[in-house]
Amino acid sequence: MRSHKVTRGVDRSPHRSLFRAAGFHPDELERPLIGIVNSANEIVPGHVHLDIIARAVKDGVLMGGGTPIEFSTIGICDGIAMNHAGMHYSLASREIVADSIELMAQAHCFDALVLITNCDKITPGMMMAAARLDLPAILVSGGPMLAGGHKGKKIDLSSVFEGVGAVKAGRITEDELIQMEQKACPGCGSCAGMFTANSMNCMAEAIGLALPGNGTIPAISSERIILAKEAGMKIVKLFNEGLNAAKILTPEAFDNALTVDMALGCSTNTLLHLTAIAYERGITLDLNRVNEISKRTPQLCLLSPAGEDRIEDLYNAGGVQAVMKELLDAGLLNPDLPTASGKTVSENLEKAAVVNADVIRPFKEPYRQEGGLAVLFGNLAPEGAVVKQGAVSAKMQTFEGKARVFDSEEKAVEAITGGNVEAGSVVVIRYEGPRGGPGMREMLAPTSVLAGMGLDEKVSLITDGRFSGATRGASIGHVSPEAAAGGLIAFIEDGDIISIDLPARALELKVSEAVLAKRREGWQAPDPKINYGYLKRYARQVSSAGNGAVLDTAYMTGKGDIK
């Protein structure tokens, strides 16, 4: 056992003395030491109840014959950080989550880990740590929030963001917005739609790093507590059997996850995070491969923000496992891969079944013939750009318009709410990428305002930043290379024609090379908007969104480097 490095032998007498000081009985040190990573805090709705989940996990570890040892990591609420300087820190926090787990696990020689998480950057950060450390590991989420209600309809956080735009357009009153605000988020859990948090918790289940049910069992359900206890028992079993994360996180497992991603219609952020998790395993996630999987995988669910169903509806319809069973029966999943349950993919799915065919459509009667995500390429995005095509209306699948260019999210929102963006425009928001932002902010505010004002089927938006999983409409993010790295998005001017063709996977700026060469003369990347502290270091080390926005100085080459 790794833990013997700190618990066995004469030389470790001082170490055992410190364990004793912390209250550990000698018998506890004879068992596997299981690190319980808990991101609980008192500000993130998805995390306020994680101490209850942690207690259940620890009970499970004890039942399984291990010794649970809890430690913490940070967690940022993307919703509270949205649309102000706080969002610069959200994606950047993912690396701190992964690094802090690595530090604790390596310094204290844990034998295995249970990763207790729930929200946007915390879940992928923990999965990155599992991939990097290659210990036995199981991820346990706190579960999704239930939907709220307003005027007889289900609502969630994205409804409130869109309500702001509706107020600005005079479509609803401020009083009605306050009513929505008070009803949209009725309790703990990750926000109720297929936004980034729930997308990544479903991905953890699909890739095999979490137990069946992890992505959809509601936060308030006793079944969530039972799942947490099961995870505690399973992690000891995985340790005893030597089933480390590397044996689960294989290239074939990433293909499985991407296939489920397409069928569910997950957040565009899943591509950013799955790429980063793959990087930690030394696996390259080819964005062309993403398009191949999307082309062959129909979208079986239409979950908020693309539709009216929420995660609780997916849970009641059979959950992620029911979706996977449809895909397995169609021959689209690798059935023989190991998972954290100790069973193979196909063994996990033996009892899975669709209960509600309106929520999870049959494979031959999907909501859409292609998957929920697409990667666009072209002169504007030679390294790729991502769109949630499953949340784009039919009339916006191909679009051509005049550019309205803004060098920050705030300036774009000001123009949109001020009525200064016309139908037929392509709003360009740049210098919001991983390095230029820094931190690659989510653009939920401008997309929600456009939707609330009724412009989501008349205006497109592209950015080198990214979008919340709650975004819908013709919103194209992760444009790579980003503006700060000298990408073509840096040289767009107002009035330029931009062509978007989702079926052809194309994103083009219709400006001649001669004109662009002239615009490039003398260009220098501006300083990041926040140029001190952690984000200053982050901007100097972060890679392109096309590479998962991981920290790797090897990517720092070219004219746009930040010195």
CSV table of C-alpha atoms in Angstrom, one decimal, residues 38-44 47 72-78 90 93 96-97 117 119-122 126:
chain,number,residue,atom,x,y,z
A,38,ASN,CA,-14.9,17.4,-0.2
A,39,SER,CA,-15.6,20.7,-2.0
A,40,ALA,CA,-18.3,21.7,0.4
A,41,ASN,CA,-18.8,25.4,1.1
A,42,GLU,CA,-21.5,27.8,2.2
A,43,ILE,CA,-22.0,29.8,-1.0
A,44,VAL,CA,-22.4,27.4,-3.9
A,47,HIS,CA,-22.1,22.3,-2.5
A,72,SER,CA,-11.2,20.0,1.2
A,73,THR,CA,-10.7,22.0,-2.0
A,74,ILE,CA,-12.2,25.2,-3.4
A,75,GLY,CA,-15.4,25.6,-5.5
A,76,ILE,CA,-16.6,28.7,-7.4
A,77,CYS,CA,-20.3,29.2,-8.3
A,78,ASP,CA,-20.4,30.2,-11.9
A,90,SER,CA,-13.9,30.4,-12.8
A,93,SER,CA,-10.0,27.5,-10.6
A,96,ILE,CA,-6.2,24.8,-8.6
A,97,VAL,CA,-8.7,22.1,-7.8
A,117,THR,CA,-18.1,17.5,-6.1
A,119,CYS,CA,-20.5,22.2,-10.0
A,120,ASP,CA,-18.9,23.5,-13.2
A,121,LYS,CA,-15.1,23.6,-12.8
A,122,ILE,CA,-14.9,21.4,-9.7
A,126,MET,CA,-11.4,16.5,-9.8
